[in-house]
Each structure stands twice: as structure tokens, then as C-alpha cells.
Short mmCIF file of C-alpha atoms (C1' of nucleotides) in Angstrom, two decimals:
data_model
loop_
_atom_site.label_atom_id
_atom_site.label_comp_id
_atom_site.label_asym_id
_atom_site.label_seq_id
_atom_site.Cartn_x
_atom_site.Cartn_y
_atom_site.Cartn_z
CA UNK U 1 -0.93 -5.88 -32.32
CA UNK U 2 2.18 -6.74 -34.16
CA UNK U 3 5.46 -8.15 -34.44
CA UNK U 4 6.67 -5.65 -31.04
CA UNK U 5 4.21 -8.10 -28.85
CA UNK U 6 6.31 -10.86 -29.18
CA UNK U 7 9.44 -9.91 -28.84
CA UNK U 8 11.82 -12.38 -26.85
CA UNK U 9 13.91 -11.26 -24.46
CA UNK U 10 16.76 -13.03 -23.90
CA UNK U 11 17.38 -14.42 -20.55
CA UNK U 12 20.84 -14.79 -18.52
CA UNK U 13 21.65 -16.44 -15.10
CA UNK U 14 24.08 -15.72 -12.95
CA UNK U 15 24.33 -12.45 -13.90
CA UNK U 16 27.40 -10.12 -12.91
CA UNK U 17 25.47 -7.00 -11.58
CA UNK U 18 22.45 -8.60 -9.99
CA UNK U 19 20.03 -5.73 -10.62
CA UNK U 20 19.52 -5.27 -14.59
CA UNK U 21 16.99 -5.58 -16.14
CA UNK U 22 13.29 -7.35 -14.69
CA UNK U 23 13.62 -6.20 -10.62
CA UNK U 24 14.99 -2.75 -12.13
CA UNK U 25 12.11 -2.38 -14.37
CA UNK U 26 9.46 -3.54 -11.73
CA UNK U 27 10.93 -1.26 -9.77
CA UNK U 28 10.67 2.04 -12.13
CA UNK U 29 7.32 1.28 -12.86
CA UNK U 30 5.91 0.82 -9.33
CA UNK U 31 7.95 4.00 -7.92
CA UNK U 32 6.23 6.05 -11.13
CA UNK U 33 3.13 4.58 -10.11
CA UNK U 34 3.17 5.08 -6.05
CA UNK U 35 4.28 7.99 -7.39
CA UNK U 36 1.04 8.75 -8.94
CA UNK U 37 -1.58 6.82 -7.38
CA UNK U 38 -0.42 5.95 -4.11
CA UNK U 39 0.61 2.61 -2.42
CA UNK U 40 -3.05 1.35 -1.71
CA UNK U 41 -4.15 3.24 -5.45
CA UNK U 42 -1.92 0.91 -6.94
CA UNK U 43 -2.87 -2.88 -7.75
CA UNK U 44 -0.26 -5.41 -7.93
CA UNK U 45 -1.57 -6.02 -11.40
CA UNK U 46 -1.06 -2.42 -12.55
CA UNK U 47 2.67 -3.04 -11.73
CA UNK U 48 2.69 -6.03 -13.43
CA UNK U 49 0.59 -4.49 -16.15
CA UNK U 50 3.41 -1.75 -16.64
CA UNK U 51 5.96 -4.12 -16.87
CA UNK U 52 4.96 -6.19 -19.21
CA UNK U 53 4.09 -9.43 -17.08
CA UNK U 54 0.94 -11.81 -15.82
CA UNK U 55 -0.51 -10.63 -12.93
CA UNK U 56 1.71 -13.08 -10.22
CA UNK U 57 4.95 -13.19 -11.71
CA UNK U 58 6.09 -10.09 -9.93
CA UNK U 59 6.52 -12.52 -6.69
CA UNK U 60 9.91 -14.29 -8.26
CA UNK U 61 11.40 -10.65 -7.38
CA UNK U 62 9.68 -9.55 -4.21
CA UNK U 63 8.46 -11.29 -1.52
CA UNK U 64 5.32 -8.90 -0.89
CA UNK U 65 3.84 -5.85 -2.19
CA UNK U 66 5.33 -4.19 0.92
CA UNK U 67 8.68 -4.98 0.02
CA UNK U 68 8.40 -3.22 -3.10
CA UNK U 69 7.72 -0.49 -1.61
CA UNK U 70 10.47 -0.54 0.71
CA UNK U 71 13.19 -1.51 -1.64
CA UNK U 72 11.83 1.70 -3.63
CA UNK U 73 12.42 4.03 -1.21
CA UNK U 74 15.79 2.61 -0.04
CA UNK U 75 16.89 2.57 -4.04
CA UNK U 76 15.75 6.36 -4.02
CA UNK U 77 17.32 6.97 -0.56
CA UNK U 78 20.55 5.67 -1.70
CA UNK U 79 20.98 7.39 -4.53
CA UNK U 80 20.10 10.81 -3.32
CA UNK U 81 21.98 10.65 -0.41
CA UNK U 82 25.10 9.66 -2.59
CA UNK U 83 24.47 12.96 -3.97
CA UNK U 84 24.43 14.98 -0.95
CA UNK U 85 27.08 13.57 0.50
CA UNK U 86 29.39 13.80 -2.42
CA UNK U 87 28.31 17.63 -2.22
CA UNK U 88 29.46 18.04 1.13
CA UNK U 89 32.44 15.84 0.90
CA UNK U 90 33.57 18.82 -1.51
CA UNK U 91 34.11 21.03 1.39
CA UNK U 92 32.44 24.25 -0.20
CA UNK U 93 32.65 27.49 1.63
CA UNK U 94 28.81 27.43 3.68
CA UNK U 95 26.50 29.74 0.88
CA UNK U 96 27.80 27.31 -2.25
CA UNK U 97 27.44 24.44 -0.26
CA UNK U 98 23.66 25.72 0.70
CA UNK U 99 23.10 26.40 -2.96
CA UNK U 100 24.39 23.23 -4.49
CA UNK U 101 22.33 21.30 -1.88
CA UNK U 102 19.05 22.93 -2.74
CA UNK U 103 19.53 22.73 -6.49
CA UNK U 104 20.08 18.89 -5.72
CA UNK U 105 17.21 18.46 -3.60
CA UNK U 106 14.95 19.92 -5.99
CA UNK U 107 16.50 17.83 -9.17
CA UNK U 108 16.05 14.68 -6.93
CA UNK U 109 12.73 15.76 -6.07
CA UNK U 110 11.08 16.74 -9.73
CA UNK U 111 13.59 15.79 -11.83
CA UNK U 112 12.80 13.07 -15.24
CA UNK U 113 12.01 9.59 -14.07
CA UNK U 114 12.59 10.55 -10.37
CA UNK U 115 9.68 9.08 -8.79
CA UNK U 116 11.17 7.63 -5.70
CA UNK U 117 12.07 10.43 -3.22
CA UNK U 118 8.35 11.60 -3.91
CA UNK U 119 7.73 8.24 -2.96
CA UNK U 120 9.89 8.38 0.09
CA UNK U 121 8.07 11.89 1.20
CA UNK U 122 4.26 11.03 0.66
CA UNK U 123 3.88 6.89 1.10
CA UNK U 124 5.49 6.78 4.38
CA UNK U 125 2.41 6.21 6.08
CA UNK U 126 2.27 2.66 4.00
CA UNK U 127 5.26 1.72 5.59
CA UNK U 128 5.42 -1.31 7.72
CA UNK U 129 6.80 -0.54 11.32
CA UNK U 130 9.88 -2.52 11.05
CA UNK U 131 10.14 -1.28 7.64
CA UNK U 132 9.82 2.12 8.74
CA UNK U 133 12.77 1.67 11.29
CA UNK U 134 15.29 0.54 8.39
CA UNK U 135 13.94 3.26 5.85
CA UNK U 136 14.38 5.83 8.97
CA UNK U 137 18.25 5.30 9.07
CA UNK U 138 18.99 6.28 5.93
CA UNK U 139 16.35 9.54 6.38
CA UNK U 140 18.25 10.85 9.34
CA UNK U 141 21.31 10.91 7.44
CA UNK U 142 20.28 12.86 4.36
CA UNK U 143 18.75 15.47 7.44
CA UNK U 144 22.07 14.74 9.30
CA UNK U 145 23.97 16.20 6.19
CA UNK U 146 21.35 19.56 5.92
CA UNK U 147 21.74 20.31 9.54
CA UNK U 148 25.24 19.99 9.60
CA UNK U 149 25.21 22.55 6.42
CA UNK U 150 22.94 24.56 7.93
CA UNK U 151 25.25 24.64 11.18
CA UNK U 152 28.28 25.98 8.73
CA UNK U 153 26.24 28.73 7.42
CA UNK U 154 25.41 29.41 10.63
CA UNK U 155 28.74 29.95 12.08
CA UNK U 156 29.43 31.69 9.02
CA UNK U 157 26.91 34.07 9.80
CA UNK U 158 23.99 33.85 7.22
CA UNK U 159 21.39 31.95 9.24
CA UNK U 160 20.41 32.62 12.34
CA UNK U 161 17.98 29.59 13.74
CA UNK U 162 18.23 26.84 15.51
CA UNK U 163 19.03 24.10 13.06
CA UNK U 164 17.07 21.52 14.01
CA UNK U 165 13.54 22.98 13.59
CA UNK U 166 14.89 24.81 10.90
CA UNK U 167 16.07 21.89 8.95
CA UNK U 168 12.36 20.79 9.24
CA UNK U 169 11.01 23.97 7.82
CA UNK U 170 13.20 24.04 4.95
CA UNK U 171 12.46 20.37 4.21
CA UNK U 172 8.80 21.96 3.94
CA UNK U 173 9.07 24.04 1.74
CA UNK U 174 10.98 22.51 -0.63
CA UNK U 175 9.35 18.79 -0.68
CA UNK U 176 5.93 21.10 -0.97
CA UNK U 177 7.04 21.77 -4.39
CA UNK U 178 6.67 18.15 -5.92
CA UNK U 179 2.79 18.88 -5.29
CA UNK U 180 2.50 22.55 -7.21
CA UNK U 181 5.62 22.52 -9.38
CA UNK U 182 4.63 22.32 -13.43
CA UNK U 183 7.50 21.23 -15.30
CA UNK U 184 5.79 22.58 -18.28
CA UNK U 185 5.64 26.49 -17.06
CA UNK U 186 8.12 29.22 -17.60
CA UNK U 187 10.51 28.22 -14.54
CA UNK U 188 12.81 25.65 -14.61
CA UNK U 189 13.90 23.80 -12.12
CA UNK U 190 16.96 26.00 -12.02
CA UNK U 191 14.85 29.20 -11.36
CA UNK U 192 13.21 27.59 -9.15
CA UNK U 193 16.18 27.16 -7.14
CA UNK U 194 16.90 30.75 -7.20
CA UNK U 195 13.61 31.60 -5.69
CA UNK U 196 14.07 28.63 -3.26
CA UNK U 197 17.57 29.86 -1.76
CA UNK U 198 16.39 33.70 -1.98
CA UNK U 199 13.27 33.09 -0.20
CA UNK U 200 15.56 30.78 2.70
CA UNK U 201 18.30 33.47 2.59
CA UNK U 202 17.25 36.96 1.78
CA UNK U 203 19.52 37.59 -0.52
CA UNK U 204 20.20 35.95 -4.32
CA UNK U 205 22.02 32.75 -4.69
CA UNK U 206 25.23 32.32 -4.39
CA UNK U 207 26.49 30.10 -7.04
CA UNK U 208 27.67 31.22 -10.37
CA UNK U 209 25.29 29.23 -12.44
CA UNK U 210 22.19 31.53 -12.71
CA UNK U 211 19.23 31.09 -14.27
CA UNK U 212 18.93 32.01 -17.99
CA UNK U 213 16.35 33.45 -17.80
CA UNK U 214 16.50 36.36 -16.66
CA UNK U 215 13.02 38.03 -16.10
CA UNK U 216 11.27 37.18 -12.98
CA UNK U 217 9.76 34.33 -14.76
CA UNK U 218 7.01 32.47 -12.55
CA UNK U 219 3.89 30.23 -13.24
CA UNK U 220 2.92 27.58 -11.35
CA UNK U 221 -0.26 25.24 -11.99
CA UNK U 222 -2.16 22.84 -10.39
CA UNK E 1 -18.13 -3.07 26.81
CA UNK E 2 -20.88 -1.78 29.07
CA UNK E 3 -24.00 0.01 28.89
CA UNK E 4 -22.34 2.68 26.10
CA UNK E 5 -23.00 0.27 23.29
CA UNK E 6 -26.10 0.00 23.39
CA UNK E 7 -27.19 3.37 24.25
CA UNK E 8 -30.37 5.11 21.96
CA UNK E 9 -29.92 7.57 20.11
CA UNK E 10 -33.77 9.53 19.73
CA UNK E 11 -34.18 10.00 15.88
CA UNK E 12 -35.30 13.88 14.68
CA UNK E 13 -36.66 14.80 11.68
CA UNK E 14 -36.44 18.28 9.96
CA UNK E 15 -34.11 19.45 12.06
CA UNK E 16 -33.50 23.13 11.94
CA UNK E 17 -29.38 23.07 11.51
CA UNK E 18 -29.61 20.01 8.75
CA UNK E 19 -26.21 18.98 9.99
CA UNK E 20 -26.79 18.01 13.39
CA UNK E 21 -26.15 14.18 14.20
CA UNK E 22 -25.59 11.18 12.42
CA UNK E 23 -24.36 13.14 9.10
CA UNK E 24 -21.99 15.05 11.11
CA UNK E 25 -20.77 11.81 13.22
CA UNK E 26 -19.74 10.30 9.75
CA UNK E 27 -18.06 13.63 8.30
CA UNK E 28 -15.94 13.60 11.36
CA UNK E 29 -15.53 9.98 11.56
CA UNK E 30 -14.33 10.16 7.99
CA UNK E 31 -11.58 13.06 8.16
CA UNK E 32 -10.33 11.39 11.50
CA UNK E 33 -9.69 7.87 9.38
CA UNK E 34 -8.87 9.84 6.18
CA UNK E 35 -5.96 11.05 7.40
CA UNK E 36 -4.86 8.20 9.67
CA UNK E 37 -5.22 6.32 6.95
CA UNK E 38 -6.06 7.71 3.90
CA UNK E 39 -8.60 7.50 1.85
CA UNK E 40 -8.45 4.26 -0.06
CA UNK E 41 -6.51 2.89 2.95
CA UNK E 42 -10.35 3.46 4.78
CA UNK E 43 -12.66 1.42 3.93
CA UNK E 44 -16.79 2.69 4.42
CA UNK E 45 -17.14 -0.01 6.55
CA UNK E 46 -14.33 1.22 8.71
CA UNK E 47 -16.23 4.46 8.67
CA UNK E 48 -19.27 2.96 9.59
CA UNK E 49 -18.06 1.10 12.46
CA UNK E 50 -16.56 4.07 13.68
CA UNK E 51 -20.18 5.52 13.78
CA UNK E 52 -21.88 2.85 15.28
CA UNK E 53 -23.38 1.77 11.99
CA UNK E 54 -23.78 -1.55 9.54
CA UNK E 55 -21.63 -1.48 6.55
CA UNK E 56 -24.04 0.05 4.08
CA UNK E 57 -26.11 2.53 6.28
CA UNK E 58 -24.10 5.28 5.49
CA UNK E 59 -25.70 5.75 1.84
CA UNK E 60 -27.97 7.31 2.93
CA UNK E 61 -26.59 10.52 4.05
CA UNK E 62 -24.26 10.47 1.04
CA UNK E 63 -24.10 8.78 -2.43
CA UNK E 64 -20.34 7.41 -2.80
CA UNK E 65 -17.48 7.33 -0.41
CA UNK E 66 -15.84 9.75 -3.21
CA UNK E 67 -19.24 12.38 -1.48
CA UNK E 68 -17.34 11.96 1.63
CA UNK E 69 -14.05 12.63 0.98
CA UNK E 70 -15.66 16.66 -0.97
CA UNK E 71 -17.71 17.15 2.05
CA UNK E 72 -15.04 16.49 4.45
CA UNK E 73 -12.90 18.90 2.30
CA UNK E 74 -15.62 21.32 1.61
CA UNK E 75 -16.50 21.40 5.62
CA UNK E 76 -12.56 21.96 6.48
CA UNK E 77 -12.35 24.65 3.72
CA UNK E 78 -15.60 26.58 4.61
CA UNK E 79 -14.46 26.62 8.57
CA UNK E 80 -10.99 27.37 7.67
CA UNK E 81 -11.85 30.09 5.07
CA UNK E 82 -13.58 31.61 7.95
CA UNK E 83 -11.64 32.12 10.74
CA UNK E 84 -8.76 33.66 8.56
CA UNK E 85 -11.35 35.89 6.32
CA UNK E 86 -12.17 37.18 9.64
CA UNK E 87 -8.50 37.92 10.58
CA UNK E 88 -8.18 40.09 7.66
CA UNK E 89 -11.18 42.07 7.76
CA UNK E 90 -9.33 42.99 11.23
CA UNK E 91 -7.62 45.31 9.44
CA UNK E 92 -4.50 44.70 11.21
CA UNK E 93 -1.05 46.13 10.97
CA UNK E 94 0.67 43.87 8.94
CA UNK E 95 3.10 42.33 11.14
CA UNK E 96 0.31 41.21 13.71
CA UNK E 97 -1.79 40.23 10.90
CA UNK E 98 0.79 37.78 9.60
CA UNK E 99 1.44 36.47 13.15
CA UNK E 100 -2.23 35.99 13.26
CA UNK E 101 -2.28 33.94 10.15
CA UNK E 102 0.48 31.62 11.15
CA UNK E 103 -1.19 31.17 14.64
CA UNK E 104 -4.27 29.99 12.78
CA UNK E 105 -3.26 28.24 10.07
CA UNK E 106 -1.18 25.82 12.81
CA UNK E 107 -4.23 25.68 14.97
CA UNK E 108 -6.11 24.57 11.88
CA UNK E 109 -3.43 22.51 11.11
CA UNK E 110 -2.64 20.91 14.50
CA UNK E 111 -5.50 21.30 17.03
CA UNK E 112 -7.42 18.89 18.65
CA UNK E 113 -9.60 17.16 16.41
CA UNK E 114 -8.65 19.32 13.30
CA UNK E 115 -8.62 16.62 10.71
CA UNK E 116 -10.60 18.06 7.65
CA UNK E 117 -7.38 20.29 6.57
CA UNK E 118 -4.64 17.81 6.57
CA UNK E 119 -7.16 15.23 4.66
CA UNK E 120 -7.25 18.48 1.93
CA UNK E 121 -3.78 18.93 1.81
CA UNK E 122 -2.76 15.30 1.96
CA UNK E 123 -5.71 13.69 -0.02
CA UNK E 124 -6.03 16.17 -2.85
CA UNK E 125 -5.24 13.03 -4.98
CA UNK E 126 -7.90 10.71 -4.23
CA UNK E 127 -10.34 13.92 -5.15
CA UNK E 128 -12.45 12.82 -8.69
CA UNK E 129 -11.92 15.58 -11.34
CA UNK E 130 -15.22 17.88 -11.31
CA UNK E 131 -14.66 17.85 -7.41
CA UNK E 132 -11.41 19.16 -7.48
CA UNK E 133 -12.63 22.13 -9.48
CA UNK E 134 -15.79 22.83 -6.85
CA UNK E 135 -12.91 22.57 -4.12
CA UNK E 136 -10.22 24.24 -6.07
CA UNK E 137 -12.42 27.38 -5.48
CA UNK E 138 -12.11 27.82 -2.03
CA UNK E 139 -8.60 26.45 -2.14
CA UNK E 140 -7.65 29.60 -4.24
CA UNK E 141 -9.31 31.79 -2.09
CA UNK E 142 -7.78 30.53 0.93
CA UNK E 143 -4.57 31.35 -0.69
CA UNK E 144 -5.52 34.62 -1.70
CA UNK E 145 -6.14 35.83 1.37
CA UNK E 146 -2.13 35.01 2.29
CA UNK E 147 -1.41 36.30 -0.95
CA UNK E 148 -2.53 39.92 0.16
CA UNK E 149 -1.48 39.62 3.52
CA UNK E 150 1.82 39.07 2.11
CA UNK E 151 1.48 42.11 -0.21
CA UNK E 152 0.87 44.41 2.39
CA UNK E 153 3.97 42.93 4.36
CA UNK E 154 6.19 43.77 1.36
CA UNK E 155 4.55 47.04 0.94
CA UNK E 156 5.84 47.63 4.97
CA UNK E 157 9.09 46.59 4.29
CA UNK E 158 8.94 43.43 5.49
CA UNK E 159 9.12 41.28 2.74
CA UNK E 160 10.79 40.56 -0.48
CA UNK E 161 10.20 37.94 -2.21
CA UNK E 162 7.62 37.56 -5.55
CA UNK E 163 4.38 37.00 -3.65
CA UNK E 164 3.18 33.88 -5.74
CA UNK E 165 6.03 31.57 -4.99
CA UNK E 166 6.81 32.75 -1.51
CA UNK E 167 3.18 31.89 -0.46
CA UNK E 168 3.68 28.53 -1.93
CA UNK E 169 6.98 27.82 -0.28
CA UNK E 170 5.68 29.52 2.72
CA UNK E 171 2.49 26.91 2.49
CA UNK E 172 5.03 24.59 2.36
CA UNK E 173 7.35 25.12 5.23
CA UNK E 174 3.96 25.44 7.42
CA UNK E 175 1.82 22.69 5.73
CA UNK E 176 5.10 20.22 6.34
CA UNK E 177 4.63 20.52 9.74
CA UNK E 178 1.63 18.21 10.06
CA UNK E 179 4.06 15.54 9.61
CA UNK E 180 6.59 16.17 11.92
CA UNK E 181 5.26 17.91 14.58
CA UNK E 182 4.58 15.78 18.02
CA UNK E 183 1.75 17.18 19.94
CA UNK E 184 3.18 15.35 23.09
CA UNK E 185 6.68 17.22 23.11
CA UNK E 186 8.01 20.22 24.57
CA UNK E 187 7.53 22.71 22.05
CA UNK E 188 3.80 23.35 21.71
CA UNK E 189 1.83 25.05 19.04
CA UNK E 190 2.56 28.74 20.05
CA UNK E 191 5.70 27.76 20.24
CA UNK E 192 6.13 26.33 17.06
CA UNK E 193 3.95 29.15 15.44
CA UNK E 194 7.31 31.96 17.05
CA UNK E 195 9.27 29.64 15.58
CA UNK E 196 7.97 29.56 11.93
CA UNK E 197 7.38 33.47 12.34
CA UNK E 198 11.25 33.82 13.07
CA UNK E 199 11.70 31.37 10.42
CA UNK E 200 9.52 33.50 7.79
CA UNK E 201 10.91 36.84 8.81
CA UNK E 202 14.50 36.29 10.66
CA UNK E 203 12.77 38.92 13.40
CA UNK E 204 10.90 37.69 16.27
CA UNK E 205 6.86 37.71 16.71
CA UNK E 206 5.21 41.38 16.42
CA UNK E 207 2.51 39.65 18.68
CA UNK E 208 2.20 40.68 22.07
CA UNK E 209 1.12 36.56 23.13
CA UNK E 210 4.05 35.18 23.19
CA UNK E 211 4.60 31.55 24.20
CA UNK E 212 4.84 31.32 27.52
CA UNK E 213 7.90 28.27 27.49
CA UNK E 214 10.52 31.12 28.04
CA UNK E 215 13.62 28.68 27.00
CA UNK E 216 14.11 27.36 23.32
CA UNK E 217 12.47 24.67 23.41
CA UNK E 218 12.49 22.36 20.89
CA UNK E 219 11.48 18.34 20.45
CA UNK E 220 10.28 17.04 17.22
CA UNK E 221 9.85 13.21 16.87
CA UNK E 222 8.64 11.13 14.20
"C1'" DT A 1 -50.24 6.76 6.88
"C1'" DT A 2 -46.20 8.80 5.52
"C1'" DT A 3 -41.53 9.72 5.62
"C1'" DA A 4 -36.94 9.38 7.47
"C1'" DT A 5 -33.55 6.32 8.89
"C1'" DT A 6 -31.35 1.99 9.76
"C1'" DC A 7 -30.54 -3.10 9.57
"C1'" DA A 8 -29.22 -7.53 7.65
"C1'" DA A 9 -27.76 -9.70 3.87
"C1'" DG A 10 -25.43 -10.04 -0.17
"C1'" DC A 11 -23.63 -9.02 -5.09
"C1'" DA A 12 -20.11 -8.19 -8.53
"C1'" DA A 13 -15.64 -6.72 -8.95
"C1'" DG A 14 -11.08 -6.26 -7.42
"C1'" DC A 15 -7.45 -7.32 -4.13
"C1'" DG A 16 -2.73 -9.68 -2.76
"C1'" DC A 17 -0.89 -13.73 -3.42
"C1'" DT A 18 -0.54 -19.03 -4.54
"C1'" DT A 19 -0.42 -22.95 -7.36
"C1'" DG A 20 1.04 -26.08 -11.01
"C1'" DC A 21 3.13 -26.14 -15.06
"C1'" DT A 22 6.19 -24.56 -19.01
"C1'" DT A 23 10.08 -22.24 -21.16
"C1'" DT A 24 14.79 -20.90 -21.31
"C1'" DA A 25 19.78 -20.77 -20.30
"C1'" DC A 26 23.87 -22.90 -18.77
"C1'" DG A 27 27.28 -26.23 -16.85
"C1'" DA A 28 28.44 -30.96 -16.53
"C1'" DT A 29 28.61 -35.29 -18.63
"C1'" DC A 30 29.11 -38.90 -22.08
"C1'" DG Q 1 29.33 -31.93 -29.78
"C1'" DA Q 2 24.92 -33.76 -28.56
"C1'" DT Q 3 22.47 -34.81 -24.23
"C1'" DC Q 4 20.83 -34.09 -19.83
"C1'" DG Q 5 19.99 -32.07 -15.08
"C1'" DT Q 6 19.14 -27.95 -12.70
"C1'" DA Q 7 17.50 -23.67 -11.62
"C1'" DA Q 8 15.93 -19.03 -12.95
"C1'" DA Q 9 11.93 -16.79 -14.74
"C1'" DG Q 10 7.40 -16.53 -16.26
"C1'" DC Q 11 2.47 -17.93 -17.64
"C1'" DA Q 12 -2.37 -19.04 -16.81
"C1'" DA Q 13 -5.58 -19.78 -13.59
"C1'" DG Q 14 -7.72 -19.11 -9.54
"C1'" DC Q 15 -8.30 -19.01 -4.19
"C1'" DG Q 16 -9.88 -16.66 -0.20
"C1'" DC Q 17 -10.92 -12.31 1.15
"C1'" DT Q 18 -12.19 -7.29 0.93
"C1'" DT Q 19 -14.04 -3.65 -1.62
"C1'" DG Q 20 -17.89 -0.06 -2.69
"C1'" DC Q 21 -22.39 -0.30 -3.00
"C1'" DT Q 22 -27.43 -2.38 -3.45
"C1'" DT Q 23 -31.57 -4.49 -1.94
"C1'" DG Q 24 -35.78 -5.26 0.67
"C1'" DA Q 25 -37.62 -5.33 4.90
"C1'" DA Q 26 -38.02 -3.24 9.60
"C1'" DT Q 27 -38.50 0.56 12.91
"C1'" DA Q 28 -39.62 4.95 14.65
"C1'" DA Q 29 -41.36 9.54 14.69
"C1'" DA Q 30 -44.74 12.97 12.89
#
DNA sequence: TTTATTCAAGCAAGCGCTTGCTTTACGATC
DNA sequence: GATCGTAAAGCAAGCGCTTGCTTGAATAAA
């Protein structure tokens, strides 16, 4: 190899924004790699590995192996719940509101370099308990915002269930899609979210930003 | 523990049905941890403990703990694949036929000692390569048969939707369920399967068995 | 005797994590 | 302004244990 394998990075202390550069990056790569071959498919040394370090340096950031997976799914959690939450601060009339969430969802869910709410959804089961029980607050308030949207459309006429087990459903079939969804067919992401809010509403989306294209484009790969 | 340890089993040889005893004990030992645990969170000597066996007695009824994970699939597919094949050679109206479906595919899903499906749906990644395509096959026509039953509910009238992507989401909302759903709460499976049917078609069950909880009832913990 | 099945022991590799040491950056001191 | 102490960050090695699987002998039925 040449000149690129030793490349010095400099180092700081004290730095301002405690989360640049090493934890960050030890983060990325073990969410895409959870991500792809599970908490117990992935090898400490894999992480390392992808970051660029010896096998036990990893520790100087995180305690455990555990703990990176919990700090993964609270740095995803965060983040997406910022998102919904800014949506709904908006006050949208119910059907936008319904649309903008989904559309978000599904970005968070299969959008470039998002690794960590599939990480959330299908490592949960490598949780620790007590872990679990911190993770789980953050949870019920992303479904505390998608109950309380689904409540609005509701009253406002265009669902009819009872929110709770409906929520659930919904959650279904939209986290489903991180296991079928081919980035590489003929439907976008955006599409997708057309068929997504027809298929929960009966009747096409109500946001103004449709789909380009326009056919009834659909592929979907394994 | 008593007298049940160390009970003797009598040994046969040539049995008629090949899949009588100790083969079987293991498949369903296997699905039972493999989705507890997943599959490289089980090891084979977890499996073999769970059968009453030493560590490494378990090669002999099957070459690599990779053989285990297929055959669990392959078993949960074939019985699966069954009972709704048999549904639709009912011939049903389509209405009832899709209730049936539903009905099934949560009793498949949720039943007492129905493991083998949720290790397919929720295991798929541990699966090597050449035995994803052998169990790919029965996957596909699994979903074929909701493809058509789908077809012939749009053909009635009572559906919309592009069948391809509505069976997936519709997999979804239904295959989400194994994670949320608490056998120990109110609602119980034919009550949950009205539910999802409402969910799917905003009209309530064409069946005549309806649950017999008359209320809404409705618990889901986690 | 033959064949099917299991046991008891263990091997090589991989696991999460620890250890002891070195390198680097920065603030305080002379 | 050169020197030094301190602490962050990382390297190289490896420890104790678990992993999937193998081996050779033992047992039981046909």
C-alpha cells in the first residue's frame, strides 16, 4: 500500500463539540454493520477493522460492545424523532401531516448512510434489559407522535380505527420495507411513499410533491 | 431433577416416517432457540442441551448448524405452504377467502409452538447464499398464493391497490405483529386477526367466526 | 456381525476485552 | 521560547473463554 496508509491524523483535546471525529466514526461503521450482519454477526474487530484501528482500541470510547449498541440506537432515535417532531410542531392540517410523516419515516428508514433506525427495529432483541428500558423511552415517543397524528386524522374523518393497534400495523408495514425495498429499482423512495399512504388511506397522497414519475412504476427485489 | 432425566429413550431403526424422534426433537429445539435468540446468538451446544444431547451428537442428523437453520425454514415453509394452498383450492368467495388467509397466516405466525415462520422471516439473514435460493422458492410461492387472492379481491371490488406492493406492505403490517403482539393480553388471536381485516379493508370480517370478546379489546405490550 | 446412534473429549479458530507501553497535544513553568 | 508534566488516544500482544465441528470408542438394535 502507499502513501494513504500512513496518513496522520491530527489529534486535539478538549475539544468544543465532544463528538467529532473517532466515537462518530466508530459509531457509523458499527450501525452500517449491525445493520448488515447483526449484533452477534459482528466482531468487535470488524468494527475496529472498519475504522481504521487495532483490534482493542475501540474500548477508550465505549465501555462494552453493548454500549455501542445502545448509544447507536439512541443517536438514531434522537435524530429521527427530531424529525417527527419538528413535523408535527408545524401544525399541518391531519392528511399533510400523515403524508409528511410517512415520507420521513421511510427516508429515516432506507435513506443513504441511515443504518441506525434499521438498527433500532431488528437488534432489539440484543438489547440489555436495563438498556432496553432507556432505549424504550425514546420509542414510545416517536409512537406517541404517530398516534397522536393518527388521532387528528381521525377526528378529521379519514381513518376510522382505533389508534393504538393501528399505529402498530402501520409501523408494520412500513419498517417491513427496509427488508424488500431495492434502492436500485424503478421506485424511489418518493413513490414509494405514494403507494405507502394510498395503500393506508384509499385514496392518493395528499401532499403536493408527487412522484415524477408518473407511470405506476414498481419493482422490488430481494 | 427426578426420574425425567434419566428416562430411556428405545432407539428404532428404519423407521417408516424418517422424521420421527431425535431429528425432529432438534428441528424443533432449534426454531424454538432460533428465534429466542437467533441464530448466531444459539449456540449447537445450546441446541443440544435442549435435546438432551452432548455438544457434538447432533452431527449426525445434520452436517452444519447452517443444515439446521434450511431445514427449520424448509419444515415451516412446507407446513405453512400447506395449510394456505389448501384454503385456496376452497374456492372461496373472496372476502371469506381473505379472512381465511389472515386467520392463518396469524395462527402460523402466533400459535403455540409455531416457531419455524418467525425464524424465516426474522433469520433470512443468517441463511448461506445457495440456501436462500432453495428457500426463496417456496417463499415466492407462499406469496403468490396472496398475490391471487388479492387479485380476485380487486376483481370484486374490494381492493385497489397494485397487487405487488400491497402484498408486501400487507406482509408487513401482519408479519410486524410477531413482535408486538402479547399472547397473555386481552386481545387474542381472532381478535387481532378482525382487527388487521378492518385494518386491510376499513369493513369488518366477511367471516361468520367472529371473536367472541364482544368489546374492543385491545392490550399490546412489549 | 452390521449398522445406526450417541458419548466423551478435544482441536483450531474466533470472541470480547485487558494489559503494558508509546505517541501526541497542550498548558504551565522556568 | 524551550522544557516538562499530564492526559487523551492508540498500538501490539495476548488472556480466558466460547465457538462450530471432529475424532475414536462405546452401545444398542436388527
Amino acid at each position: 500500500m502507499s502513501a494513504a496508509s500512513k496518513v496522520k491524523v491530527p489529534r486535539k483535546r478538549n475539544v468544543p463539540d465532544v463528538d467529532t471525529s473517532r466515537r462518530q466514526q466508530l459509531l457509523r461503521a458499527s450501525a452500517r454493520l449491525f445493520r448488515e450482519k447483526g449484533y452477534d454477526g459482528t466482531s468487535v474487530r470488524d468494527i475496529a477493522q472498519a475504522t481504521g484501528m487495532q483490534s482493542g482500541s475501540w474500548v477508550y470510547h465505549f465501555a462494552t460492545k453493548h454500549d455501542m449498541l445502545e448509544a447507536v440506537m439512541q443517536e438514531g432515535l434522537v435524530d429521527a424523532l427530531a424529525r417527527i417532531e419538528a413535523i408535527a410542531a408545524l401544525g399541518l392540517p391531519p392528511r399533510q401531516q400523515f403524508d409528511q410523516l410517512v415520507r420521513t419515516h421511510l427516508d429515516t428508514l432506507l435513506g443513504a448512510g441511515q443504518d441506525f433506525i434499521p438498527v433500532v427495529l431488528y437488534e432489539w432483541r440484543s438489547l440489555e434489559p436495563a438498556a432496553r428500558r432507556r432505549v424504550s423511552v425514546l420509542l414510545k415517543r416517536y409512537e406517541a407522535v404517530w398516534e397522536q397524528a393518527l388521532a387528528q386524522l381521525r377526528a378529521a374523518g379519514d381513518w376510522s380505527g382505533t389508534t393504538r393497534i393501528d399505529a402498530l400495523l402501520l409501523f408494520g408495514a412500513l419498517n417491513w420495507v427496509a427488508r424488500w425495498y431495492d434502492p436500485r429499482g424503478t421506485l424511489d423512495v418518493q413513490g414509494l411513499a405514494d403507494e405507502c399512504i394510498r395503500f393506508f388511506l384509499r385514496t392518493p397522497p395528499a401532499s403536493d410533491r408527487r412522484s415524477k414519475s408518473s407511470g405506476r412504476a414498481q419493482r422490488a427485489a430481494r
